[in-house]
mmCIF file of C-alpha atoms and ligand atoms in Angstrom:
data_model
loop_
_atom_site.group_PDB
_atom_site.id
_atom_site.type_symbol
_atom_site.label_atom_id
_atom_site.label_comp_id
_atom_site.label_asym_id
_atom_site.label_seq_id
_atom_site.Cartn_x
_atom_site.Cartn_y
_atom_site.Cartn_z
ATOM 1 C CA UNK A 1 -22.584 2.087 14.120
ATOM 2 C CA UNK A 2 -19.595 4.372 13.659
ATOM 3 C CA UNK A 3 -16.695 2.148 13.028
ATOM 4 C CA UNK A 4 -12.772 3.306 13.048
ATOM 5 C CA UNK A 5 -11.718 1.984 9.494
ATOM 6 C CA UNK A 6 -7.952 1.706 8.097
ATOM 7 C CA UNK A 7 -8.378 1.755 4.581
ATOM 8 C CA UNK A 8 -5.459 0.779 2.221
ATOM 9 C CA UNK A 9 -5.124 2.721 -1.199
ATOM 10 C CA UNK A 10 -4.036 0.337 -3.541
ATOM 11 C CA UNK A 11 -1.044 1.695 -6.346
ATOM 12 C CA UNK A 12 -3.602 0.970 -8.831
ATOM 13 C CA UNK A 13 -5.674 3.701 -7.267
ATOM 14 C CA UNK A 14 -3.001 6.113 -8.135
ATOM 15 C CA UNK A 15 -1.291 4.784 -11.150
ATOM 16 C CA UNK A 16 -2.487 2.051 -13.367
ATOM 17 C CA UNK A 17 0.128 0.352 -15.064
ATOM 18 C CA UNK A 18 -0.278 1.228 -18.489
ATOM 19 C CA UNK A 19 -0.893 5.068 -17.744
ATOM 20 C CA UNK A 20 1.827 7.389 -18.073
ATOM 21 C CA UNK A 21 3.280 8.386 -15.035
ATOM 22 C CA UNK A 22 2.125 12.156 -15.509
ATOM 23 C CA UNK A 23 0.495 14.721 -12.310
ATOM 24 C CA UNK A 24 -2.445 14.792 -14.188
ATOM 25 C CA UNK A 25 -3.408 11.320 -14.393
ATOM 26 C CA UNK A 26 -2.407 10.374 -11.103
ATOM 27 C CA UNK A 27 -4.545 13.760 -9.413
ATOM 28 C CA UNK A 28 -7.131 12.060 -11.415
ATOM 29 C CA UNK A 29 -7.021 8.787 -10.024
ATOM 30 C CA UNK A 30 -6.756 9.842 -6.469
ATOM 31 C CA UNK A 31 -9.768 12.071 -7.138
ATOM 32 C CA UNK A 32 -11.806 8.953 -8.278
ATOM 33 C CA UNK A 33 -10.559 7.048 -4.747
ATOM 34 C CA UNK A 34 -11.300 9.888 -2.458
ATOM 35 C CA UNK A 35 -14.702 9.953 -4.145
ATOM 36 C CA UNK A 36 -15.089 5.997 -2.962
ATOM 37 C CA UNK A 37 -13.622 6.930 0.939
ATOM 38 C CA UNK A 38 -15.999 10.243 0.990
ATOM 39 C CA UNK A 39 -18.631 7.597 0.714
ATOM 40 C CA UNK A 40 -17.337 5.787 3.951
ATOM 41 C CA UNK A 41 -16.636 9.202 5.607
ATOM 42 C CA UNK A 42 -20.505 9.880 4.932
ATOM 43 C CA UNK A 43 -22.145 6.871 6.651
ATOM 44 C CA UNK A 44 -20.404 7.823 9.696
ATOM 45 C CA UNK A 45 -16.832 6.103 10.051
ATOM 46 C CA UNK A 46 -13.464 7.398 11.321
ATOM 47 C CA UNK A 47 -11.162 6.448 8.845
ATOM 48 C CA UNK A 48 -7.353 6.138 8.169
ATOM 49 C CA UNK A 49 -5.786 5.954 4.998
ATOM 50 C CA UNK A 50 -2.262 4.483 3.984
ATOM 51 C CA UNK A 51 -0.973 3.707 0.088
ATOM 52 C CA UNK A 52 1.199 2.348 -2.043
ATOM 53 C CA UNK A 53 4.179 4.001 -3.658
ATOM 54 C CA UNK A 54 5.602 1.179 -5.791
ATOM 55 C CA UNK A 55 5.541 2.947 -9.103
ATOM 56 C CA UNK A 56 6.049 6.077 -7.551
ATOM 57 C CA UNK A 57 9.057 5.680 -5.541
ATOM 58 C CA UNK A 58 10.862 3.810 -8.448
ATOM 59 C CA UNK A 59 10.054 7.107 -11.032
ATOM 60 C CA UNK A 60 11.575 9.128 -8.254
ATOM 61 C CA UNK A 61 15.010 7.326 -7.726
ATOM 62 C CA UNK A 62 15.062 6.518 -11.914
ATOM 63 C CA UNK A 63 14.796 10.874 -11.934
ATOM 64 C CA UNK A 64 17.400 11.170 -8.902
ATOM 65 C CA UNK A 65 19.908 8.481 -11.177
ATOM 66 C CA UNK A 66 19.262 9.967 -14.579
ATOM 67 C CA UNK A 67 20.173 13.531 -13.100
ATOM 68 C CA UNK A 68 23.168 12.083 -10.814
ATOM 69 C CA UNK A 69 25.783 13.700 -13.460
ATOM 70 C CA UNK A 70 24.386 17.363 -12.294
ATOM 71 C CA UNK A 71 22.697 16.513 -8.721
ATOM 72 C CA UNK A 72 23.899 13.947 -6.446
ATOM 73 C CA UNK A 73 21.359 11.338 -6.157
ATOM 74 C CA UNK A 74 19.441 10.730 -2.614
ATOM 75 C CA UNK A 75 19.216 7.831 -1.060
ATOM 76 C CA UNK A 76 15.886 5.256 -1.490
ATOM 77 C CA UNK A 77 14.607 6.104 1.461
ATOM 78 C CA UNK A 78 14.603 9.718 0.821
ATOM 79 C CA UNK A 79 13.081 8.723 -2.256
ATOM 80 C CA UNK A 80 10.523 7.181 -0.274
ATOM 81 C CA UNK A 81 9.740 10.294 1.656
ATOM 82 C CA UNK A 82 9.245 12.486 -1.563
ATOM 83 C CA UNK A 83 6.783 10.278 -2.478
ATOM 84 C CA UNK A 84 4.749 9.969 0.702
ATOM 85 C CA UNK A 85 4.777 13.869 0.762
ATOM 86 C CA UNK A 86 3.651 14.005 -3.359
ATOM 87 C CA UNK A 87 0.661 11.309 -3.302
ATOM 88 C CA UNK A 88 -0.157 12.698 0.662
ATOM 89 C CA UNK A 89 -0.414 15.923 -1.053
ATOM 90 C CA UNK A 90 -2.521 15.024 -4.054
ATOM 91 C CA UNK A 91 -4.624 12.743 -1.244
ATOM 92 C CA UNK A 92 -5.011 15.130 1.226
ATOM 93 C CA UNK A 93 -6.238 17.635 -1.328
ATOM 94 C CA UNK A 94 -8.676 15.777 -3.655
ATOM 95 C CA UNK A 95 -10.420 14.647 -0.028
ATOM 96 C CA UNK A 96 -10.688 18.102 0.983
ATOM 97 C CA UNK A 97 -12.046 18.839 -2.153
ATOM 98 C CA UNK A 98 -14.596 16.077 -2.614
ATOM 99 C CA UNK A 99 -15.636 16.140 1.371
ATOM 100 C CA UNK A 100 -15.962 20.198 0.596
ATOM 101 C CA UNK A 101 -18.539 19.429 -1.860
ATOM 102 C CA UNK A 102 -20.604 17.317 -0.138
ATOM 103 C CA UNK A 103 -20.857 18.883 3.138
ATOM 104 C CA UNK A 104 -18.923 16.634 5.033
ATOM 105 C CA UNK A 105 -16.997 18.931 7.653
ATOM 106 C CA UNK A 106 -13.917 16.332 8.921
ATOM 107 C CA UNK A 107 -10.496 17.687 9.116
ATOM 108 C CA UNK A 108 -7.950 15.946 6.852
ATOM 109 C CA UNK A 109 -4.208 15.656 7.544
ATOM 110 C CA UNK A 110 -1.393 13.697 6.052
ATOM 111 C CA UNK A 111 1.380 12.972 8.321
ATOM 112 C CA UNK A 112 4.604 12.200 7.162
ATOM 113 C CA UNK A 113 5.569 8.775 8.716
ATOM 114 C CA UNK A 114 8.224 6.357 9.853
ATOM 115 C CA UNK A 115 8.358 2.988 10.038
ATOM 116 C CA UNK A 116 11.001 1.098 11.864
ATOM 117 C CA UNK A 117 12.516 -1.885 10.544
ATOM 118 C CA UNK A 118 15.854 -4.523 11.515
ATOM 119 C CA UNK A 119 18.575 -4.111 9.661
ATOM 120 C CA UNK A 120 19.067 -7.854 10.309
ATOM 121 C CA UNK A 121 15.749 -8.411 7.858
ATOM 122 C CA UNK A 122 16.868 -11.435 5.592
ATOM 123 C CA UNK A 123 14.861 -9.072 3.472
ATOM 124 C CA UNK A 124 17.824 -7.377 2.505
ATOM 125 C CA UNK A 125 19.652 -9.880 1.050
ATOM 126 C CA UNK A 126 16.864 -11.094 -1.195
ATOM 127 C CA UNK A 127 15.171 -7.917 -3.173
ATOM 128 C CA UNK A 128 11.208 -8.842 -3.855
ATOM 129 C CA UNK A 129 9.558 -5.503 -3.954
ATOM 130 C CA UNK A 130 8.718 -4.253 -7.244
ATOM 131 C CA UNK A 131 9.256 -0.985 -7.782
ATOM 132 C CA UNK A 132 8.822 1.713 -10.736
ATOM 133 C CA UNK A 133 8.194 1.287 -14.632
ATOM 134 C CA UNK A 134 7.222 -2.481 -16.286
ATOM 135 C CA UNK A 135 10.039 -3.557 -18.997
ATOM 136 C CA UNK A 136 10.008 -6.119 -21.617
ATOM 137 C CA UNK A 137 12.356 -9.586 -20.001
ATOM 138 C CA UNK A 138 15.205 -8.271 -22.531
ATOM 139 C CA UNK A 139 15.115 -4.596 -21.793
ATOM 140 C CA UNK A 140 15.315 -5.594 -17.249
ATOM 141 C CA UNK A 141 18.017 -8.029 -18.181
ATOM 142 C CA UNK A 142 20.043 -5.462 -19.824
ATOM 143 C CA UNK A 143 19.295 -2.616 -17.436
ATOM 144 C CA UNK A 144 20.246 -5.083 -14.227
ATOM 145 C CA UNK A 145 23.922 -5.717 -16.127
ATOM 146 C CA UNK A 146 24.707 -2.023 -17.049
ATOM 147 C CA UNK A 147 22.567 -0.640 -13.780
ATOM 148 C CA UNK A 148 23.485 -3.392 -11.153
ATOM 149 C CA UNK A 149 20.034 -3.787 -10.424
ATOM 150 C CA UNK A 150 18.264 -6.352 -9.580
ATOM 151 C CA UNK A 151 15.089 -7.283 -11.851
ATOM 152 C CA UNK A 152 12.426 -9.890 -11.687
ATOM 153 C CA UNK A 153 8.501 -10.803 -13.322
ATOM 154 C CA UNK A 154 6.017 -8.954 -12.039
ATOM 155 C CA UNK A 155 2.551 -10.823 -11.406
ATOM 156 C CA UNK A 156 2.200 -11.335 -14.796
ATOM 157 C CA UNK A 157 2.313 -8.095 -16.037
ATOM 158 C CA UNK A 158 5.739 -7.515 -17.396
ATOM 159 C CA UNK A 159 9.569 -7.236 -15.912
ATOM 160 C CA UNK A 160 10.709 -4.626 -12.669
ATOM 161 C CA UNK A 161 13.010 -3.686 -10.714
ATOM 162 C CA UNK A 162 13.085 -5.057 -7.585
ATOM 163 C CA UNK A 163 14.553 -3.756 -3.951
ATOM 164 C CA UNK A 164 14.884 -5.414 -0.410
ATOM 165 C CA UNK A 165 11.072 -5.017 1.518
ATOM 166 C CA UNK A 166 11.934 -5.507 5.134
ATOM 167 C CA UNK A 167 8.941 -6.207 7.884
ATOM 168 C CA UNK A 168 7.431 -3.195 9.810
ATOM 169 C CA UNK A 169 8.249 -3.566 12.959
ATOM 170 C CA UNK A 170 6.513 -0.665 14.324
ATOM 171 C CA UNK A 171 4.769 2.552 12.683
ATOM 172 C CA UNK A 172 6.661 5.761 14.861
ATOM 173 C CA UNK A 173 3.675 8.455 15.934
ATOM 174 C CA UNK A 174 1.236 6.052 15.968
ATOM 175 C CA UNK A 175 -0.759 7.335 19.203
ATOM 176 C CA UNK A 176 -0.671 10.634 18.008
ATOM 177 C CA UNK A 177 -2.330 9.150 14.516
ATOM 178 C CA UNK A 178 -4.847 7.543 16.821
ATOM 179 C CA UNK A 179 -5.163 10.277 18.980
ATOM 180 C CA UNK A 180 -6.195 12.874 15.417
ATOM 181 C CA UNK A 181 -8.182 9.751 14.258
ATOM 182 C CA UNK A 182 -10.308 9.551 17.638
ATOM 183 C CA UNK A 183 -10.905 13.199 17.196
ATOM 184 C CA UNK A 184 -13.045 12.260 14.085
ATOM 185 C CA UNK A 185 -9.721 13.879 11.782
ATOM 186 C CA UNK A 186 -9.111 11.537 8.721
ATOM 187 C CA UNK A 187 -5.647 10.901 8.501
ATOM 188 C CA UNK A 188 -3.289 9.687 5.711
ATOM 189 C CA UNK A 189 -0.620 8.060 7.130
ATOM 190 C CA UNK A 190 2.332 5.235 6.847
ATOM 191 C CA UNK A 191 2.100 5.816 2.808
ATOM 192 C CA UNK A 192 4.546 3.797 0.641
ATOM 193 C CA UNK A 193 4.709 1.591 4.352
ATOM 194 C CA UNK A 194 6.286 4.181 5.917
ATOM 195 C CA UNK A 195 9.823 5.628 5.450
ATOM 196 C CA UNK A 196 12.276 2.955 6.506
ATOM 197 C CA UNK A 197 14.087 3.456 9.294
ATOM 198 C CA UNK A 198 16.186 1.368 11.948
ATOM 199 C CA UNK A 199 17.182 1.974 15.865
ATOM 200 C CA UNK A 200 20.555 2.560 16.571
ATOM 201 C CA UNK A 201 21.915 1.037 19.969
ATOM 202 C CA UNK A 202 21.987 4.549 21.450
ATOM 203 C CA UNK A 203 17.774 4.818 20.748
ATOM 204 C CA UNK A 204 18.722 7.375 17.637
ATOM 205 C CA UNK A 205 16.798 6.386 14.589
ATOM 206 C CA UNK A 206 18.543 6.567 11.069
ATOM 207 C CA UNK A 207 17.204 5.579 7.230
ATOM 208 C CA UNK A 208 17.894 2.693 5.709
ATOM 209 C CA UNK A 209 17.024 1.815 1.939
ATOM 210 C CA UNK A 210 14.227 -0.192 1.326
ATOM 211 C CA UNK A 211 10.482 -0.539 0.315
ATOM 212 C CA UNK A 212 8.063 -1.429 2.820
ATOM 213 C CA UNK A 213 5.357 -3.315 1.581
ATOM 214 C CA UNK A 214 1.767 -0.633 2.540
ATOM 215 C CA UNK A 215 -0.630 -3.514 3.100
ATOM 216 C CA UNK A 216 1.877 -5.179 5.827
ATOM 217 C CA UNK A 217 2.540 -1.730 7.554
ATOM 218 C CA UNK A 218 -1.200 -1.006 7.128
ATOM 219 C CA UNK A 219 -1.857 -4.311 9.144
ATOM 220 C CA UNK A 220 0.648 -2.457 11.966
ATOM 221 C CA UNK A 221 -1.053 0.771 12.181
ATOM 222 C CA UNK A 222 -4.461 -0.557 11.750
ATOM 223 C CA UNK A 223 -3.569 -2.790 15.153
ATOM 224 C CA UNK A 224 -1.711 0.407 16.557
ATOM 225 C CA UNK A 225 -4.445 2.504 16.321
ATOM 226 C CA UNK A 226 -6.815 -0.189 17.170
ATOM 227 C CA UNK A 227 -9.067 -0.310 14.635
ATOM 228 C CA UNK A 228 -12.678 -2.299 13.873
ATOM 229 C CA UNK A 229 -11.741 -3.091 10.593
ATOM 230 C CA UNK A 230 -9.164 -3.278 7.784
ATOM 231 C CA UNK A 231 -9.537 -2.570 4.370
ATOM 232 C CA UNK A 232 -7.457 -3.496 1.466
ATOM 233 C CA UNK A 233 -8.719 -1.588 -1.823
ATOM 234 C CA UNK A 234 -7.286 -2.887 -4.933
ATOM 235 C CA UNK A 235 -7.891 -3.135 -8.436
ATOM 236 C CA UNK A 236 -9.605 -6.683 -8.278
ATOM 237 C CA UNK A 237 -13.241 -7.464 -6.854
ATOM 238 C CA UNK A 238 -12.443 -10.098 -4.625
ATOM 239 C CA UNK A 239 -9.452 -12.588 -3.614
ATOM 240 C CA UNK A 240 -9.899 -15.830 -5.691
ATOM 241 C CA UNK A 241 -8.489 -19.395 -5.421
ATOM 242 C CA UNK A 242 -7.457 -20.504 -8.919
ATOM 243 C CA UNK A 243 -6.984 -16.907 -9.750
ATOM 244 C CA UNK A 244 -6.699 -16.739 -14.212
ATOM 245 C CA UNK A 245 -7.631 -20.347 -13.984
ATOM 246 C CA UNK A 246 -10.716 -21.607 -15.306
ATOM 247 C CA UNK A 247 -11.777 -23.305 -12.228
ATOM 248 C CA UNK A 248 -10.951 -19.777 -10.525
ATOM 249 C CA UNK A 249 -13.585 -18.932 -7.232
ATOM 250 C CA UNK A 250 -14.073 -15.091 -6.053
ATOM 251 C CA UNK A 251 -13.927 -15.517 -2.031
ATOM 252 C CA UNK A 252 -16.852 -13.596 -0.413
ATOM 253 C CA UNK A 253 -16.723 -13.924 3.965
ATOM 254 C CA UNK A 254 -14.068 -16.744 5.154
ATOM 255 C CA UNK A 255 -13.084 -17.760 8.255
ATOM 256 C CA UNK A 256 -9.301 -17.556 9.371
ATOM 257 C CA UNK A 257 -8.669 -21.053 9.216
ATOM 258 C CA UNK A 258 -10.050 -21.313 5.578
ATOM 259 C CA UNK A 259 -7.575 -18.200 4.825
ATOM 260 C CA UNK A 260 -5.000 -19.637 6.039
ATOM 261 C CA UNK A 261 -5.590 -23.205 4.164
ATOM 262 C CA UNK A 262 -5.863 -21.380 0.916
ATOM 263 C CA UNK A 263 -2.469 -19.219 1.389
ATOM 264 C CA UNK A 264 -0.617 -23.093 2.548
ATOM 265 C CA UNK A 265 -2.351 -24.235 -0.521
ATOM 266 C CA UNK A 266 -0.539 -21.115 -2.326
ATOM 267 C CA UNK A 267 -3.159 -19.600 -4.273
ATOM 268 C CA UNK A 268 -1.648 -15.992 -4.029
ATOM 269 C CA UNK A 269 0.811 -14.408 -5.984
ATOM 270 C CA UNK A 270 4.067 -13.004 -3.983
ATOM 271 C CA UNK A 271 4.717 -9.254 -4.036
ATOM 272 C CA UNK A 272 0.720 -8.786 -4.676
ATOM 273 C CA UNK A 273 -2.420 -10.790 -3.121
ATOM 274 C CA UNK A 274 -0.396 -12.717 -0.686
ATOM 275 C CA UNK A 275 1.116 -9.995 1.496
ATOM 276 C CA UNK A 276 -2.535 -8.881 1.421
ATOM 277 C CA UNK A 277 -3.620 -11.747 2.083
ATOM 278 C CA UNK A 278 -1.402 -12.080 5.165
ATOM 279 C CA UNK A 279 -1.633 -8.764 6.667
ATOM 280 C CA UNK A 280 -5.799 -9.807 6.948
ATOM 281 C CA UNK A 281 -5.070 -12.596 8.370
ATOM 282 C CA UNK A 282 -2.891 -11.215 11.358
ATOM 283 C CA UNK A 283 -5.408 -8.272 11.740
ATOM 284 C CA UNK A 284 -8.534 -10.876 11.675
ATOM 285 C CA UNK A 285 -6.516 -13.250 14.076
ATOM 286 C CA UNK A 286 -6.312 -9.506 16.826
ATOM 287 C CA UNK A 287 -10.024 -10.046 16.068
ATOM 288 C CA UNK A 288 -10.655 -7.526 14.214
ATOM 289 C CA UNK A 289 -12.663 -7.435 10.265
ATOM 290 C CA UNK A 290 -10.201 -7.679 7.245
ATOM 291 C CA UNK A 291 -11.690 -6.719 3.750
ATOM 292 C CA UNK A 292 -10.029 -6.807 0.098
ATOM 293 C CA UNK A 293 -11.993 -5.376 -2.644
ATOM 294 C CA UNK A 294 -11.990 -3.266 -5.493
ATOM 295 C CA UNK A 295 -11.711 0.470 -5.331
ATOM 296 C CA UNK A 296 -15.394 0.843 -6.951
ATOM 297 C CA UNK A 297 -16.962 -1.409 -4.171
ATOM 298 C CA UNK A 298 -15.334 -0.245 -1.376
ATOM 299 C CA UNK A 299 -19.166 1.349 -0.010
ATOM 300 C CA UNK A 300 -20.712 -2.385 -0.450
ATOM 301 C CA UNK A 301 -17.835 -4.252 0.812
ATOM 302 C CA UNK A 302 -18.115 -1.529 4.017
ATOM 303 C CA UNK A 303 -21.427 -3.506 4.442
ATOM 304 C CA UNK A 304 -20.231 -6.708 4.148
ATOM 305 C CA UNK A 305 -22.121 -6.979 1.024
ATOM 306 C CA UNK A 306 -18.784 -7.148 -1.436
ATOM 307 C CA UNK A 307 -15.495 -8.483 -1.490
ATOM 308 C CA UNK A 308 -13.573 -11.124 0.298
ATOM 309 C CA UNK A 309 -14.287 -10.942 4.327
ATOM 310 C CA UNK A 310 -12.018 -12.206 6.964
ATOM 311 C CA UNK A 311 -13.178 -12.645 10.256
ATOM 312 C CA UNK A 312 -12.474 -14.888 13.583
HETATM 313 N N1 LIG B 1 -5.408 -15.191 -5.875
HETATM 314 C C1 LIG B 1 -5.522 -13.944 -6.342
HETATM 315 N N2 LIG B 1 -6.712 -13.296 -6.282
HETATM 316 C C2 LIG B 1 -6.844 -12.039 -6.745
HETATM 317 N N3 LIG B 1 -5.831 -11.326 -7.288
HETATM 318 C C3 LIG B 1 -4.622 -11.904 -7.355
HETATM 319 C C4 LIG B 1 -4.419 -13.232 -6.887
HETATM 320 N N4 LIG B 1 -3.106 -13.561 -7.080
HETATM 321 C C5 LIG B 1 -2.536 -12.503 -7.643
HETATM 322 N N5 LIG B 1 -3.438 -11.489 -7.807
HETATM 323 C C6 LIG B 1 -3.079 -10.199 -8.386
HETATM 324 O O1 LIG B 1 -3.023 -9.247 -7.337
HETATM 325 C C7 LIG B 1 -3.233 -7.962 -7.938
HETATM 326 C C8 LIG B 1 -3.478 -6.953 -6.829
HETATM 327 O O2 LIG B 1 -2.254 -6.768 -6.140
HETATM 328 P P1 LIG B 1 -1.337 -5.467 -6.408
HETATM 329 O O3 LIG B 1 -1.150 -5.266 -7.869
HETATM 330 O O4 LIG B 1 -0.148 -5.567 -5.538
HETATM 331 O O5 LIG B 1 -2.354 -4.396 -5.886
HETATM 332 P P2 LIG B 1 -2.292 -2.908 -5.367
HETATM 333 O O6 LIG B 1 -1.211 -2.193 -6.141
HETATM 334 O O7 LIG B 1 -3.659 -2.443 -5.675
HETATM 335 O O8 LIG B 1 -1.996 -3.001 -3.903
HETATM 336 C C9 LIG B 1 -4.397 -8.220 -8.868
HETATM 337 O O9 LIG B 1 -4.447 -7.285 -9.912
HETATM 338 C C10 LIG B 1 -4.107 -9.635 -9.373
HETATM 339 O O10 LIG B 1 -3.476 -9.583 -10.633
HETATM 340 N N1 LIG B 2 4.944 0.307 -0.803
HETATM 341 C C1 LIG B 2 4.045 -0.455 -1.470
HETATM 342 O O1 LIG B 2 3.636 -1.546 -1.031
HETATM 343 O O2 LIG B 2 3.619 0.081 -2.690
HETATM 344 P P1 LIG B 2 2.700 -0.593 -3.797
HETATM 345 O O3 LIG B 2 1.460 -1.073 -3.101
HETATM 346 O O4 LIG B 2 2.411 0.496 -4.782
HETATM 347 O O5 LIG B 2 3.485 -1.721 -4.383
#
């Protein structure tokens, strides 16, 4: 049965974190990923893709600071914008490229998108969204005195800087995204979350600087465009409760209610599984099917044969 299918790219997919931050390995990433979607393009879906920018968006605004003495720096959600246009590019072209090869004759676009936000988030007074290169603790300390950032731990996996990552309200051109997606187009869409933007009292829209965090506005467009199911493709096989722990359990098909014990009983991280976590749960509660998995299992978990499964 042809499904519609809103599949979230993981940053992991683009960038791991001890890669450099070159073209070339980040062309050769998305290459690898599109190779996973053709696979879901092949049995028959429709399928929308959105991705991260974390990494990304922080290189960009570290390049627009570093220059600031010759080029005045843009603002973050500008920032945000280059970077939806740079990894839409490298998406949109790799899929081409891989569908081109195996016959598959589906039209791919990448739409540059916005995603409204309140400028009343309490988001913005409390930074959480990781953003750009790891440090060492020392190193983020001292860059957040000289820089004024703000800098916390990251999962984990070293120090970042952090900026405010407000909740999408609302994905702008989302009927015309479902419109192109009905008409069997692929469409990458909502990247980074979307450029953020906020409503002025007069109905004009204007940015605003901020991160949105993909797998929350992926939830939004996947319920805009009314999709079966929701996929979250990461760099780990399955959610797990007791994640690093010994006692640590992969979680294969769940209900809601079991989801939403194991997120009171706070078994997700902040800033990584939990807003995935989350965003599944809203889209399972619209009844539809939320998946996390890895990148490499994405055609299994498509059968419900991999990964952690979230239904009503
Ligand atoms: N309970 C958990 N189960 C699985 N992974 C978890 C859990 N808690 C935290 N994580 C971390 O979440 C990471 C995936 O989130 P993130 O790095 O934000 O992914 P992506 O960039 O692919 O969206 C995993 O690499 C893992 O380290
Ligand atoms: N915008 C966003 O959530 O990016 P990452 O998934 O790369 O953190």
């Amino acid at each position: 049965m042809s499904e519609k299918i809103l599949i979230a790219l993981g940053g992991n997919a683009i960038l791991q974190p001890k890669q450099e931050a070159n073209y070339e390995n980040q062309l050769n990433n998305v290459h690898h990923s599109t190779e996973m979607i053709a696979q879901i393009v092949k049995k028959g879906h429709r399928v929308i893709i959105t991705h991260g920018n974390g990494p990304q968006v922080g290189n960009i605004l570290l390049q627009h600071e570093e220059a600031k003495d010759v080029i005045p720096p843009f603002p973050l959600d500008v920032c945000s914008a280059e970077s939806q246009g740079f990894i839409g590019y490298m998406i949109d072209q790799a899929l081409k490229n891989t569908l081109q090869r195996m016959g598959l004759k589906n039209q791919v676009v990448s739409m540059l998108t916005q995603t409204q936000v309140s400028k009343d988030d309490v988001a913005f007074q409390n930074p959480t969204k990781p953003i750009g290169v790891f440090y060492s603790e020392d190193e983020a300390k001292q860059l957040a005195d000289k820089k004024n950032w703000v800098v916390k731990e990251d999962a984990g996996r070293g120090w970042r800087r952090v900026v405010a990552s407000p909740k999408p309200e609302s994905i702008l051109g989302s009927e015309v995204i479902k419109t192109l997606t009905d008409a069997n187009a692929i469409v990458i869409a909502s990247g980074g979350g979307g450029i953020p933007v906020v409503k002025n009292e007069d109905g004009t829209f204007q940015g605003i600087e901020a991160v949105i965090d993909k797998d929350r506005s992926g939830f939004k467009l996947a319920a805009e465009v009314k999709a079966d199911k929701f996929m979250i493709l990461t760099d780990v096989p399955n959610a797990y409760i007791n994640y690093g722990k010994p006692n640590e359990k992969a979680l294969g098909a769940i209900t809601l209610e079991e989801a939403k014990q194991y997120i009171k009983e706070g078994h997700f991280s902040a800033g990584s599984m939990a807003p995935k976590m989350e965003s599944a749960i809203k889209f399972a509660e619209q009844g539809g099917k939320s998946i996390i998995c890895s990148l490499d299992q994405a055609g299994l978990a498509i059968e419900e044969k991999a990964g952690t499964i979230i239904s009503k």
